Every structure is written in structure tokens, then in C-alpha cells.
Amino acid sequence: DRRATGVLEMGKMVGPASFRNPLQMLLLDRAFLEGYFSDRIDLQAEVSGNTLQVSVRNFSNETLYGDVEVTLPDQVGTDDPLVVPLDIPVNSTRIVNVRMQPGKDAMAHANPLGITFKAKGKIKRTVAVLDLPPAISVQSLLYGHAPQINYPVSVHNFTQQSSFPVELQVFPVGKTRPKYKETLTFVAAPGSFQEQHFNLELPPGDYEVKVMALGVESSSQLGVGKAEGKPRISEVDLNGDGISEYRMENDSVQVTLLTTGARVIEYIVKSRNDNVLYKWWPNKAVDDRRPFRKRRFYPFGGFEDFLGQASLETHQNYHAEITKSEGSYVQVKMWYDYFGNRMEKTYTLYGNSPLLEVRFTMDFQRYPETNMLGPQPILALGEKHWTEDLFVAPEIGGLEEYRMKTDKYYGKAIPLKEGWNAGYDTQEDVSFVGAFPVDRPLFLHMWMNTDQNESSHHFYAEFQPWLHIERRNISYFSYYMWATGGSWEKGVQELRDRNLISITKKR
């Protein structure tokens, strides 16, 4: 084959001149390029906890003398030297450790670190990042029934003390005197975190919750309702596979939970006899037998979430426990361990209303690739998802309306002014509203699916808040659903009346 060129010992080459000559030039340039880019110096940097580890390896044919220089941002300090002289014999490695001390301004930020190795006539640079969670992690938007609300708080200890007070105060909206306050002592080694639960004794009302610890303050939104209504819960096996589904219902809605993926598969508005969520389960994908099919997005329907892309959890059977079976609300907790990362979802149906709550609690400390979560209701209002379905989002510039396009699928990243989105079937008069803490996600992703999608040959709509899963602390998120007969505006107002509509504080 005259298009091939062989490279022999001592740089000798055989082959046609049109290929051989450029290769010879590249070989001649190799020494220059290695010198110019200092390729015989290997500089690596990684962060473990609050320690920066720098390794320098010498691949040259002579001992290397030089300095490692570390540049930290103002909000990150250290007692270790930032300039360290090294002598590195041939084919050897030297390691430098810098123990960093982040300040409160470093929390909830990806803090850049600069690393340089300087030797005579040579310079090599790299970067690393000290990625820190918020010092205080809470549910930014929460609802519950009086008289007692369980309120989790997780604190990352960025100081050198191992024990510290955490103060919580609850204020009625617009008031300056707290209705409830409590202080708990947290114990966490420097660089670690601890979660504890406050039990808030509160009457019905709209509240702001403030948490103070380590010189940092966090605020969140809380709605407390009157304890009324008697929803019901039971275990069922709808597809006869021996794995229980959980059915929660009241006078307004019937909700069915699957342990597979810990998803809502039915959210039925009783007055319209309509499941507002698209449902394909228990059917299988038409190409189910295709090799590696389960590694792509797999259509179940319902309310689910993307953990990774498409999803680690699509086919996982969660552990499940009914945590409240009677009273003014019923509740199911589901959890699963993904290679050392714990995902927990708690589903609650309140009173005789359509209000369905999903609380996410994520203790993810391993595998940084699993860093995004996209909870989503897969909507098919009425008999089917079609052009009569109107969808609304409160964007920064005002309310925007969307409808499907029958001939193509499309999507959009939406910046929100308020934390909700709505859908309304204009023919069958049924609506859905989803609410969530507006500033917790990076954006709201809208997706109008059609049967042209190779992974999911179905018609439906998705409105999916994409949020970052923090490491080195607990990550929380909440999502609220309200489906009923009538207009979407009524549903938004019902959620607003429960203090479940949040307004962005971003500029």
C-alpha cells in the first residue's frame, strides 16, 4: 500500500516521499517542541479534601532543579509554603502537599488554584480546583402540616473547630420577631459535615426560616398548612411481577409510585379521570431487545429524574418504606445506594388536596461524574399530548407560552423569574402545575418530544429543572405537583397560597 509509511530505528523511514518527508520534518521538530512545551516535565495537581497534592516527574536525561509555585485565591489560605524548591533526579517524582484553609467566602464556589513549576529555561503550568459546597445546606422550599415540621439541616465545617452551635429561627413572612427558635450543637471534623433535624412547632402560616452557623446565614421558604383530610395508602402489584407499587389517594387525586426508579407513574385527577403524566409502563420499549438498550433513555413515563444522562436509576428497584399511613398526610420513603452515593426520595400526599410533594436527599460523596440531577414530570394532559395543550413558564422577560410541533421535537433552556411551570389541556379542561425553589436549579429545561425521537417514540412534554449535586455536604431539593380540573392559573394561586411559589434573587 503506497499510502503507508514505516518508521524504523534511529529515525529511518520508508515509504512514498509525499508522506515520508513531512514525517521526517515532524521528527526533527520533536526536540524543539518538547523543549518549547517542557514535555519532559510532567506536572500533575489534584485536590483531596482540603489538601492540594502536586507531583512533578522528570523524564529528561539530567537532574532537574526548580521551584513549585502555588497561587491561591484570596478566600483560601494556608500555613504551608507556597514556593517549594525541588531537585528531581532523572526518571524520578517529587510530591508537594499544600493544606488549604478555606474561608466562608470560599464556600459554595469552585475556587481556582494555579500551579507552576519553574526550572532553568523551562516552565510548566497546570490548574486545579477546590470545589466547595454551601456551608449550610437546607431544603430551600418546604411545606408541611401543623403542629410539627421536620426540618433537616446539614453543615459543612470549614473551620478548625470540631464542635459548633447551629441556630435556627422561624419568622412569619414580613415580621421581625421569630415565632420559633432553637439551637443545636453540631459535631464535625474540619472539612467534614453533619446533618441534624429540627422539629419546628408552628401554627399554619407562611414563614421564612433562617439558619446561622460558623458566621454564615441561610434562609429558606416554608409553608405550614392546617392538619385536615384523611388520605389513604396501600400496597398493590399492578403488573404481577411480585414487586409492590404504592398507591396514595384522597378525594382529589390517585397517585401510584413505582419502586423501579422511585418514580410516580400515575397522578390521576379524579374529577377528570385523567392521568396527567405520560405512562408507557408496564410496556417495554419497542426496541427493548437491542444490545445495550437499557444504557440509553428508556421510556417508562411518570415523574422521574435524570441522574447522569440518560439515567443511572431508570431500572433500579429502590428500597421502600411507608413512613406515615394515616392522619392528615401519607408518606413513602424510597432509597438506593449508587456505588456509595445514597439517593433518597420521600413522597407525601397532603390532606384532600391534589398537593403531592417529592423531597430529594442526596448524600453523594463519590464519583464526581454523578454531579447533575434533572427531576421531571413527563406530561400528557388529557387523552393525549397534542397541539391543544398549552404550556406556560414565568421567564425573566414575562410569561411565555409553548405548544408542541407535530412534525419535530424541540427544546429550550429557560431562565425563570418564579419557580413554577404549568400546563393546560384547552379541550379537556385539566391542568398541571409544578413548583420548586427557583434559584436551586441552573435553569429549567423544556422538551417537546415526538415519535421521531429514536430513544422514545412517544408524544409528551417535559419541564425539567437541572440542578447541581453538591459534594462534601448533603444536597436537598423539593418538587411540588398540583393537578386538577380547571385553569392552570388556579393551580398557581393554590401553590402561592401555600407559600410554595419562590421568586428569584438572581440579577
Short mmCIF file of C-alpha atoms in Angstrom, two decimals:
data_model
loop_
_atom_site.label_atom_id
_atom_site.label_comp_id
_atom_site.label_asym_id
_atom_site.label_seq_id
_atom_site.Cartn_x
_atom_site.Cartn_y
_atom_site.Cartn_z
CA ASP A 1 0.00 0.00 0.00
CA ARG A 2 1.76 3.17 -1.24
CA ARG A 3 -0.18 5.25 1.29
CA ALA A 4 1.71 3.70 4.23
CA THR A 5 4.97 4.86 5.81
CA GLY A 6 7.20 2.88 8.16
CA VAL A 7 9.30 4.39 10.95
CA LEU A 8 12.43 2.40 11.85
CA GLU A 9 15.13 2.66 14.49
CA MET A 10 17.27 5.81 14.58
CA GLY A 11 14.57 7.75 12.79
CA LYS A 12 14.89 5.96 9.46
CA MET A 13 11.72 5.89 7.36
CA VAL A 14 10.45 4.03 4.34
CA GLY A 15 7.52 4.94 2.12
CA PRO A 16 6.46 7.44 -0.56
CA ALA A 17 8.15 10.83 -0.36
CA SER A 18 4.86 12.71 -0.07
CA PHE A 19 4.30 11.06 3.32
CA ARG A 20 7.89 10.40 4.36
CA ASN A 21 9.16 13.97 4.07
CA PRO A 22 6.53 15.58 6.35
CA LEU A 23 7.08 12.82 8.93
CA GLN A 24 10.82 13.48 8.87
CA MET A 25 10.18 17.18 9.49
CA LEU A 26 7.91 16.34 12.42
CA LEU A 27 10.59 14.09 13.87
CA LEU A 28 13.19 16.85 13.54
CA ASP A 29 10.80 19.25 15.28
CA ARG A 30 10.18 16.87 18.13
CA ALA A 31 13.12 18.06 20.24
CA PHE A 32 12.16 21.68 19.67
CA LEU A 33 8.53 21.03 20.52
CA GLU A 34 9.41 19.05 23.64
CA GLY A 35 11.63 21.87 24.82
CA TYR A 36 9.16 24.58 23.95
CA PHE A 37 6.32 22.89 25.83
CA SER A 38 8.56 21.34 28.54
CA ASP A 39 7.14 17.93 27.67
CA ARG A 40 9.86 16.11 29.60
CA ILE A 41 8.40 17.60 32.78
CA ASP A 42 5.13 16.03 33.91
CA LEU A 43 3.21 18.32 36.28
CA GLN A 44 0.05 16.96 37.91
CA ALA A 45 -2.21 18.50 40.56
CA GLU A 46 -5.26 17.13 42.34
CA VAL A 47 -7.30 18.10 45.38
CA SER A 48 -8.22 15.60 48.07
CA GLY A 49 -10.38 17.14 50.76
CA ASN A 50 -8.70 20.45 51.55
CA THR A 51 -5.23 19.28 50.51
CA LEU A 52 -3.64 20.15 47.19
CA GLN A 53 -1.19 17.48 46.04
CA VAL A 54 1.31 18.47 43.36
CA SER A 55 3.53 15.87 41.69
CA VAL A 56 6.46 16.69 39.39
CA ARG A 57 8.12 13.92 37.36
CA ASN A 58 11.41 14.32 35.50
CA PHE A 59 11.55 12.49 32.14
CA SER A 60 14.69 14.28 30.95
CA ASN A 61 18.24 12.87 30.95
CA GLU A 62 19.57 15.18 33.66
CA THR A 63 18.68 16.17 37.21
CA LEU A 64 16.06 18.90 37.35
CA TYR A 65 16.30 21.85 39.75
CA GLY A 66 13.37 24.23 40.15
CA ASP A 67 10.54 25.62 42.26
CA VAL A 68 6.90 24.66 42.61
CA GLU A 69 4.80 27.81 42.99
CA VAL A 70 1.17 27.64 44.14
CA THR A 71 -1.26 30.52 43.70
CA LEU A 72 -4.36 30.53 45.90
CA PRO A 73 -7.38 32.85 45.68
CA ASP A 74 -7.87 35.40 48.45
CA GLN A 75 -10.63 33.37 50.09
CA VAL A 76 -8.38 30.33 50.57
CA GLY A 77 -5.44 30.42 52.99
CA THR A 78 -2.68 28.05 54.11
CA ASP A 79 0.10 27.79 56.69
CA ASP A 80 2.27 25.80 54.26
CA PRO A 81 4.84 27.46 51.98
CA LEU A 82 3.57 28.39 48.52
CA VAL A 83 7.04 28.22 46.92
CA VAL A 84 8.86 24.91 47.37
CA PRO A 85 12.35 24.23 45.85
CA LEU A 86 12.85 20.76 44.38
CA ASP A 87 15.69 18.70 42.97
CA ILE A 88 14.39 15.81 40.90
CA PRO A 89 16.77 13.06 39.71
CA VAL A 90 16.32 11.51 36.29
CA ASN A 91 13.11 9.48 35.97
CA SER A 92 12.01 10.41 39.50
CA THR A 93 9.00 12.14 41.06
CA ARG A 94 8.68 14.65 43.85
CA ILE A 95 5.40 15.44 45.64
CA VAL A 96 4.38 18.67 47.37
CA ASN A 97 1.32 18.89 49.63
CA VAL A 98 -0.39 22.17 50.49
CA ARG A 99 -3.04 22.04 53.22
CA MET A 100 -5.58 24.72 52.44
CA GLN A 101 -7.88 26.57 54.82
CA PRO A 102 -10.97 27.94 53.07
CA GLY A 103 -12.77 30.96 54.48
CA LYS A 104 -16.52 31.47 54.43
CA ASP A 105 -16.29 33.36 51.12
CA ALA A 106 -14.84 30.22 49.52
CA MET A 107 -17.94 28.16 50.33
CA ALA A 108 -20.42 27.41 47.53
CA HIS A 109 -17.74 28.22 44.95
CA ALA A 110 -15.33 26.43 42.64
CA ASN A 111 -12.08 28.05 43.79
CA PRO A 112 -9.31 28.06 41.12
CA LEU A 113 -5.77 27.05 42.07
CA GLY A 114 -2.72 27.89 39.96
CA ILE A 115 0.35 25.62 39.95
CA THR A 116 3.65 26.42 38.23
CA PHE A 117 6.99 24.61 38.08
CA LYS A 118 9.93 26.81 37.10
CA ALA A 119 13.37 25.45 36.24
CA LYS A 120 16.28 26.95 34.32
CA GLY A 121 14.94 27.73 30.86
CA LYS A 122 11.82 25.67 31.49
CA ILE A 123 8.35 26.41 32.80
CA LYS A 124 5.31 24.20 33.22
CA ARG A 125 1.83 25.18 34.39
CA THR A 126 -1.40 23.49 35.38
CA VAL A 127 -4.56 24.27 37.32
CA ALA A 128 -6.77 22.59 39.92
CA VAL A 129 -9.99 23.49 41.70
CA LEU A 130 -11.13 23.44 45.32
CA ASP A 131 -14.84 22.84 44.77
CA LEU A 132 -16.77 23.55 47.96
CA PRO A 133 -20.46 23.16 48.82
CA PRO A 134 -22.59 25.74 50.62
CA ALA A 135 -21.61 25.80 54.29
CA ILE A 136 -25.28 25.40 55.24
CA SER A 137 -27.49 23.09 53.20
CA VAL A 138 -31.28 23.08 53.69
CA GLN A 139 -34.50 22.48 51.78
CA SER A 140 -34.92 25.88 50.10
CA LEU A 141 -38.68 25.36 49.70
CA LEU A 142 -40.70 23.24 52.09
CA TYR A 143 -44.29 22.51 53.12
CA GLY A 144 -45.82 20.60 55.99
CA HIS A 145 -48.82 20.29 58.28
CA ALA A 146 -49.05 21.83 61.74
CA PRO A 147 -48.23 21.39 64.52
CA GLN A 148 -44.73 19.97 63.83
CA ILE A 149 -42.47 20.26 60.78
CA ASN A 150 -39.35 18.14 60.34
CA TYR A 151 -36.61 20.44 59.02
CA PRO A 152 -33.21 18.92 58.07
CA VAL A 153 -30.02 21.00 58.21
CA SER A 154 -26.56 19.87 57.07
CA VAL A 155 -23.47 21.97 57.84
CA HIS A 156 -20.02 21.67 56.25
CA ASN A 157 -17.36 22.59 58.81
CA PHE A 158 -14.80 24.76 57.02
CA THR A 159 -13.20 25.91 60.31
CA GLN A 160 -10.68 24.23 62.62
CA GLN A 161 -13.14 23.68 65.48
CA SER A 162 -14.89 20.33 65.76
CA SER A 163 -18.00 21.42 67.69
CA PHE A 164 -20.15 24.46 66.97
CA PRO A 165 -23.67 25.79 67.57
CA VAL A 166 -26.27 25.97 64.79
CA GLU A 167 -29.10 28.43 65.43
CA LEU A 168 -32.46 28.27 63.65
CA GLN A 169 -35.12 30.99 63.70
CA VAL A 170 -38.54 30.98 62.02
CA PHE A 171 -40.20 34.29 61.13
CA PRO A 172 -43.73 34.86 59.87
CA VAL A 173 -43.41 36.48 56.44
CA GLY A 174 -43.00 40.25 56.85
CA LYS A 175 -42.30 40.05 60.61
CA THR A 176 -39.07 40.64 62.55
CA ARG A 177 -39.85 38.67 65.71
CA PRO A 178 -39.25 34.91 65.45
CA LYS A 179 -42.18 32.57 66.01
CA TYR A 180 -39.82 29.69 66.80
CA LYS A 181 -36.12 29.39 67.56
CA GLU A 182 -33.79 26.60 68.59
CA THR A 183 -30.04 25.98 68.82
CA LEU A 184 -28.41 22.57 68.36
CA THR A 185 -24.76 21.60 68.75
CA PHE A 186 -23.20 20.02 65.67
CA VAL A 187 -20.05 17.88 65.79
CA ALA A 188 -17.98 17.53 62.60
CA ALA A 189 -14.25 17.27 62.00
CA PRO A 190 -12.69 20.09 59.96
CA GLY A 191 -13.52 19.56 56.29
CA SER A 192 -16.44 17.21 57.01
CA PHE A 193 -20.17 17.73 57.61
CA GLN A 194 -23.05 16.69 59.84
CA GLU A 195 -26.81 16.56 59.31
CA GLN A 196 -29.36 17.04 62.09
CA HIS A 197 -33.13 17.52 62.12
CA PHE A 198 -35.01 20.35 63.80
CA ASN A 199 -38.64 19.76 64.78
CA LEU A 200 -40.43 23.07 64.30
CA GLU A 201 -43.53 23.69 66.43
CA LEU A 202 -45.58 26.09 64.29
CA PRO A 203 -49.20 27.05 63.58
CA PRO A 204 -50.43 27.32 59.97
CA GLY A 205 -48.91 30.24 58.08
CA ASP A 206 -46.22 31.47 55.69
CA TYR A 207 -42.69 31.58 57.09
CA GLU A 208 -39.05 32.39 56.42
CA VAL A 209 -36.52 30.07 58.06
CA LYS A 210 -33.05 31.39 58.90
CA VAL A 211 -30.16 29.14 59.88
CA MET A 212 -26.92 30.59 61.29
CA ALA A 213 -23.64 28.69 61.77
CA LEU A 214 -19.90 29.44 61.56
CA GLY A 215 -20.59 33.07 60.62
CA VAL A 216 -22.76 32.06 57.66
CA GLU A 217 -26.53 32.55 57.27
CA SER A 218 -29.01 30.69 55.11
CA SER A 219 -32.68 31.50 54.51
CA SER A 220 -35.48 29.38 53.03
CA GLN A 221 -39.21 29.42 52.39
CA LEU A 222 -41.72 27.40 54.43
CA GLY A 223 -45.46 26.92 54.18
CA VAL A 224 -47.40 25.33 57.04
CA GLY A 225 -50.95 24.12 56.47
CA LYS A 226 -53.75 23.01 58.73
CA ALA A 227 -53.81 19.29 59.52
CA GLU A 228 -57.02 18.18 57.83
CA GLY A 229 -58.19 15.47 55.47
CA LYS A 230 -57.66 11.70 55.54
CA PRO A 231 -55.70 10.42 52.55
CA ARG A 232 -55.15 6.67 52.19
CA ILE A 233 -52.20 4.49 51.24
CA SER A 234 -51.90 0.83 50.23
CA GLU A 235 -49.53 -1.60 48.55
CA VAL A 236 -50.59 -3.03 45.18
CA ASP A 237 -48.98 -5.13 42.44
CA LEU A 238 -50.34 -3.77 39.18
CA ASN A 239 -48.25 -5.82 36.77
CA GLY A 240 -47.98 -9.08 38.73
CA ASP A 241 -44.18 -9.09 38.97
CA GLY A 242 -44.08 -9.62 42.73
CA ILE A 243 -42.75 -6.09 43.37
CA SER A 244 -45.10 -3.76 45.23
CA GLU A 245 -46.33 -0.46 43.90
CA TYR A 246 -47.62 2.12 46.38
CA ARG A 247 -50.98 3.83 45.89
CA MET A 248 -51.77 7.09 47.70
CA GLU A 249 -55.15 8.73 47.20
CA ASN A 250 -57.70 11.17 48.56
CA ASP A 251 -60.88 12.79 47.26
CA SER A 252 -58.93 14.76 44.62
CA VAL A 253 -56.24 12.51 43.16
CA GLN A 254 -54.90 8.97 42.94
CA VAL A 255 -51.12 8.60 42.94
CA THR A 256 -49.20 5.41 42.11
CA LEU A 257 -45.50 5.04 42.92
CA LEU A 258 -43.09 2.56 41.33
CA THR A 259 -40.08 1.35 43.26
CA THR A 260 -38.36 0.95 39.88
CA GLY A 261 -36.53 4.25 39.64
CA ALA A 262 -38.59 5.57 42.60
CA ARG A 263 -40.94 7.32 40.19
CA VAL A 264 -44.56 8.46 40.14
CA ILE A 265 -46.22 6.52 37.32
CA GLU A 266 -49.81 7.76 37.83
CA TYR A 267 -51.12 11.11 39.01
CA ILE A 268 -54.83 10.84 38.26
CA VAL A 269 -57.21 13.79 38.60
CA LYS A 270 -60.40 12.10 39.78
CA SER A 271 -62.77 14.82 38.57
CA ARG A 272 -61.47 14.31 35.01
CA ASN A 273 -60.47 10.62 35.28
CA ASP A 274 -57.17 11.66 33.71
CA ASN A 275 -53.58 10.66 34.44
CA VAL A 276 -51.77 13.92 33.64
CA LEU A 277 -48.44 12.06 33.43
CA TYR A 278 -47.44 10.16 30.31
CA LYS A 279 -47.41 6.42 31.07
CA TRP A 280 -45.81 3.67 28.98
CA TRP A 281 -45.05 1.23 31.82
CA PRO A 282 -45.56 -1.74 32.09
CA ASN A 283 -45.00 -1.92 28.33
CA LYS A 284 -41.41 -2.21 27.15
CA ALA A 285 -39.65 -0.08 24.58
CA VAL A 286 -40.29 -1.30 21.01
CA ASP A 287 -36.53 -1.88 20.62
CA ASP A 288 -36.09 -3.44 24.08
CA ARG A 289 -34.05 -6.37 22.73
CA ARG A 290 -31.49 -4.17 21.02
CA PRO A 291 -27.98 -4.65 22.53
CA PHE A 292 -27.23 -2.22 25.39
CA ARG A 293 -30.73 -0.71 25.05
CA LYS A 294 -31.03 -0.06 28.78
CA ARG A 295 -28.00 2.24 28.70
CA ARG A 296 -29.96 4.84 26.74
CA PHE A 297 -33.02 6.81 27.79
CA TYR A 298 -35.73 4.23 28.38
CA PRO A 299 -39.41 5.27 28.33
CA PHE A 300 -41.34 4.46 31.49
CA GLY A 301 -43.25 7.73 31.84
CA GLY A 302 -44.45 9.39 35.02
CA PHE A 303 -42.45 11.72 37.24
CA GLU A 304 -38.83 10.61 37.17
CA ASP A 305 -35.41 12.19 37.13
CA PHE A 306 -32.23 12.07 35.11
CA LEU A 307 -29.27 11.07 37.26
CA GLY A 308 -26.48 11.29 34.76
CA GLN A 309 -27.51 11.06 31.10
CA ALA A 310 -29.83 9.41 30.42
CA SER A 311 -30.17 7.81 33.85
CA LEU A 312 -28.32 5.55 36.26
CA GLU A 313 -31.52 4.80 38.12
CA THR A 314 -34.01 4.03 35.35
CA HIS A 315 -34.09 0.27 36.05
CA GLN A 316 -33.02 0.16 39.72
CA ASN A 317 -35.52 -1.13 42.28
CA TYR A 318 -35.42 1.15 45.29
CA HIS A 319 -35.92 0.11 48.88
CA ALA A 320 -39.26 1.46 50.09
CA GLU A 321 -40.98 2.07 53.42
CA ILE A 322 -44.34 3.58 54.32
CA THR A 323 -43.37 6.17 56.93
CA LYS A 324 -46.89 7.53 57.58
CA SER A 325 -50.04 5.55 56.85
CA GLU A 326 -52.76 7.65 58.47
CA GLY A 327 -53.56 11.18 59.54
CA SER A 328 -53.65 14.38 57.50
CA TYR A 329 -50.97 13.13 55.10
CA VAL A 330 -49.49 9.82 53.95
CA GLN A 331 -45.86 9.26 53.06
CA VAL A 332 -43.47 6.78 51.42
CA LYS A 333 -39.68 6.93 51.62
CA MET A 334 -37.56 5.27 48.91
CA TRP A 335 -33.78 4.98 48.82
CA TYR A 336 -30.95 3.36 46.91
CA ASP A 337 -27.15 3.27 47.11
CA TYR A 338 -25.36 4.05 43.83
CA PHE A 339 -21.81 2.81 44.39
CA GLY A 340 -21.55 4.65 47.71
CA ASN A 341 -23.82 7.57 46.76
CA ARG A 342 -27.17 7.49 48.58
CA MET A 343 -30.28 8.83 46.84
CA GLU A 344 -33.41 9.22 48.95
CA LYS A 345 -36.85 10.36 47.75
CA THR A 346 -39.80 10.96 50.05
CA TYR A 347 -43.28 11.21 48.54
CA THR A 348 -46.08 12.88 50.53
CA LEU A 349 -49.75 13.37 49.64
CA TYR A 350 -51.39 16.07 51.75
CA GLY A 351 -55.00 16.13 53.02
CA ASN A 352 -57.80 16.09 50.48
CA SER A 353 -55.93 18.39 48.10
CA PRO A 354 -54.01 17.43 44.93
CA LEU A 355 -50.74 18.54 46.58
CA LEU A 356 -48.03 15.91 46.01
CA GLU A 357 -44.56 16.57 47.42
CA VAL A 358 -41.24 14.97 46.44
CA ARG A 359 -38.26 15.59 48.73
CA PHE A 360 -34.81 14.63 47.47
CA THR A 361 -31.95 14.00 49.91
CA MET A 362 -28.63 13.23 48.23
CA ASP A 363 -25.54 12.09 50.11
CA PHE A 364 -23.17 11.91 47.12
CA GLN A 365 -19.50 11.80 48.11
CA ARG A 366 -18.05 9.51 45.42
CA TYR A 367 -17.75 9.55 41.63
CA PRO A 368 -17.88 13.28 40.78
CA GLU A 369 -19.28 12.40 37.34
CA THR A 370 -22.69 11.99 39.00
CA ASN A 371 -23.00 15.71 39.58
CA MET A 372 -26.33 16.68 37.97
CA LEU A 373 -29.95 15.80 38.66
CA GLY A 374 -32.92 16.59 36.43
CA PRO A 375 -36.30 15.83 38.08
CA GLN A 376 -39.14 15.92 35.58
CA PRO A 377 -42.84 15.30 35.19
CA ILE A 378 -43.40 13.70 31.76
CA LEU A 379 -46.70 15.31 30.84
CA ALA A 380 -49.51 14.08 28.60
CA LEU A 381 -52.58 16.08 29.61
CA GLY A 382 -55.98 14.74 28.63
CA GLU A 383 -56.38 11.79 26.30
CA LYS A 384 -53.04 12.51 24.61
CA HIS A 385 -50.36 15.17 24.28
CA TRP A 386 -51.24 17.30 21.25
CA THR A 387 -51.49 20.86 19.95
CA GLU A 388 -54.44 21.74 22.20
CA ASP A 389 -52.09 21.53 25.21
CA LEU A 390 -50.79 24.92 26.36
CA PHE A 391 -47.65 25.19 28.50
CA VAL A 392 -46.59 28.28 30.43
CA ALA A 393 -43.36 29.34 32.17
CA PRO A 394 -42.69 32.60 34.13
CA GLU A 395 -39.48 33.62 32.38
CA ILE A 396 -37.33 36.62 33.24
CA GLY A 397 -38.98 38.67 30.49
CA GLY A 398 -42.54 37.61 31.37
CA LEU A 399 -44.89 34.68 30.83
CA GLU A 400 -44.03 32.57 27.78
CA GLU A 401 -46.36 30.05 26.15
CA TYR A 402 -45.35 26.85 24.35
CA ARG A 403 -47.11 24.20 22.31
CA MET A 404 -45.88 21.05 20.64
CA LYS A 405 -44.93 20.86 16.96
CA THR A 406 -46.32 17.73 15.38
CA ASP A 407 -43.52 17.42 12.84
CA LYS A 408 -40.44 17.83 15.06
CA TYR A 409 -39.20 17.69 18.62
CA TYR A 410 -37.54 20.72 20.18
CA GLY A 411 -36.29 22.10 23.49
CA LYS A 412 -35.12 25.21 25.28
CA ALA A 413 -33.21 26.25 28.41
CA ILE A 414 -35.44 28.66 30.33
CA PRO A 415 -34.24 31.24 32.91
CA LEU A 416 -37.03 31.71 35.44
CA LYS A 417 -38.35 34.64 37.44
CA GLU A 418 -40.51 32.36 39.60
CA GLY A 419 -40.15 28.67 40.44
CA TRP A 420 -43.04 27.04 38.59
CA ASN A 421 -44.31 25.87 35.24
CA ALA A 422 -47.82 24.93 34.14
CA GLY A 423 -49.73 23.01 31.50
CA TYR A 424 -53.39 23.12 30.44
CA ASP A 425 -55.43 20.95 28.06
CA THR A 426 -57.72 23.54 26.48
CA GLN A 427 -60.20 20.91 25.26
CA GLU A 428 -60.46 18.61 28.28
CA ASP A 429 -60.06 21.37 30.89
CA VAL A 430 -57.40 19.72 33.02
CA SER A 431 -54.23 21.40 34.30
CA PHE A 432 -50.90 20.66 35.95
CA VAL A 433 -48.57 22.95 37.90
CA GLY A 434 -45.10 22.03 39.15
CA ALA A 435 -43.29 24.19 41.73
CA PHE A 436 -39.72 24.13 43.06
CA PRO A 437 -37.14 26.50 44.63
CA VAL A 438 -36.38 28.80 41.69
CA ASP A 439 -32.71 29.52 42.44
CA ARG A 440 -31.69 25.93 43.24
CA PRO A 441 -31.60 24.72 39.58
CA LEU A 442 -29.25 26.17 37.00
CA PHE A 443 -32.19 26.50 34.59
CA LEU A 444 -35.48 24.90 33.57
CA HIS A 445 -35.20 22.64 30.54
CA MET A 446 -38.28 22.41 28.32
CA TRP A 447 -38.55 19.48 25.91
CA MET A 448 -41.38 18.70 23.48
CA ASN A 449 -40.99 15.08 22.40
CA THR A 450 -42.41 13.40 19.29
CA ASP A 451 -42.37 9.89 17.85
CA GLN A 452 -39.30 10.89 15.81
CA ASN A 453 -37.07 10.54 18.87
CA GLU A 454 -35.04 7.33 18.36
CA SER A 455 -34.89 6.60 22.11
CA SER A 456 -38.53 7.36 22.87
CA HIS A 457 -41.13 7.11 20.09
CA HIS A 458 -43.84 8.95 22.01
CA PHE A 459 -45.56 12.33 22.28
CA TYR A 460 -45.16 14.18 25.60
CA ALA A 461 -43.75 17.31 27.24
CA GLU A 462 -41.03 17.68 29.87
CA PHE A 463 -40.24 20.65 32.10
CA GLN A 464 -37.10 19.67 33.93
CA PRO A 465 -35.14 21.76 36.48
CA TRP A 466 -31.44 20.88 36.20
CA LEU A 467 -29.55 21.16 39.49
CA HIS A 468 -26.01 20.56 40.67
CA ILE A 469 -25.44 17.80 43.23
CA GLU A 470 -23.00 19.14 45.81
CA ARG A 471 -20.17 17.08 47.26
CA ARG A 472 -18.88 17.21 50.86
CA ASN A 473 -22.35 18.05 52.19
CA ILE A 474 -25.93 16.81 51.83
CA SER A 475 -27.80 18.11 48.77
CA TYR A 476 -31.53 18.78 49.08
CA PHE A 477 -34.28 19.54 46.58
CA SER A 478 -38.07 19.61 46.66
CA TYR A 479 -40.70 19.47 43.93
CA TYR A 480 -44.45 20.08 44.31
CA MET A 481 -47.24 18.96 41.95
CA TRP A 482 -50.79 20.26 41.73
CA ALA A 483 -53.14 18.79 39.10
CA THR A 484 -56.86 19.50 38.88
CA GLY A 485 -59.77 20.24 36.60
CA GLY A 486 -59.87 23.88 35.54
CA SER A 487 -57.32 26.52 34.61
CA TRP A 488 -53.60 26.49 35.34
CA GLU A 489 -53.90 29.96 36.92
CA LYS A 490 -55.98 28.48 39.72
CA GLY A 491 -53.30 25.87 40.43
CA VAL A 492 -50.55 28.50 40.59
CA GLN A 493 -52.64 30.52 43.05
CA GLU A 494 -53.25 27.46 45.23
CA LEU A 495 -49.50 26.90 45.46
CA ARG A 496 -48.88 30.59 46.09
CA ASP A 497 -51.42 30.49 48.94
CA ARG A 498 -49.31 27.71 50.50
CA ASN A 499 -46.10 29.78 50.19
CA LEU A 500 -44.75 27.39 47.55
CA ILE A 501 -44.03 29.91 44.78
CA SER A 502 -40.50 31.28 45.07
CA ILE A 503 -39.12 34.41 43.36
CA THR A 504 -35.57 34.56 42.04
CA LYS A 505 -32.97 36.62 43.89
CA LYS A 506 -30.52 36.42 41.00
CA ARG A 507 -29.80 39.53 38.94
#
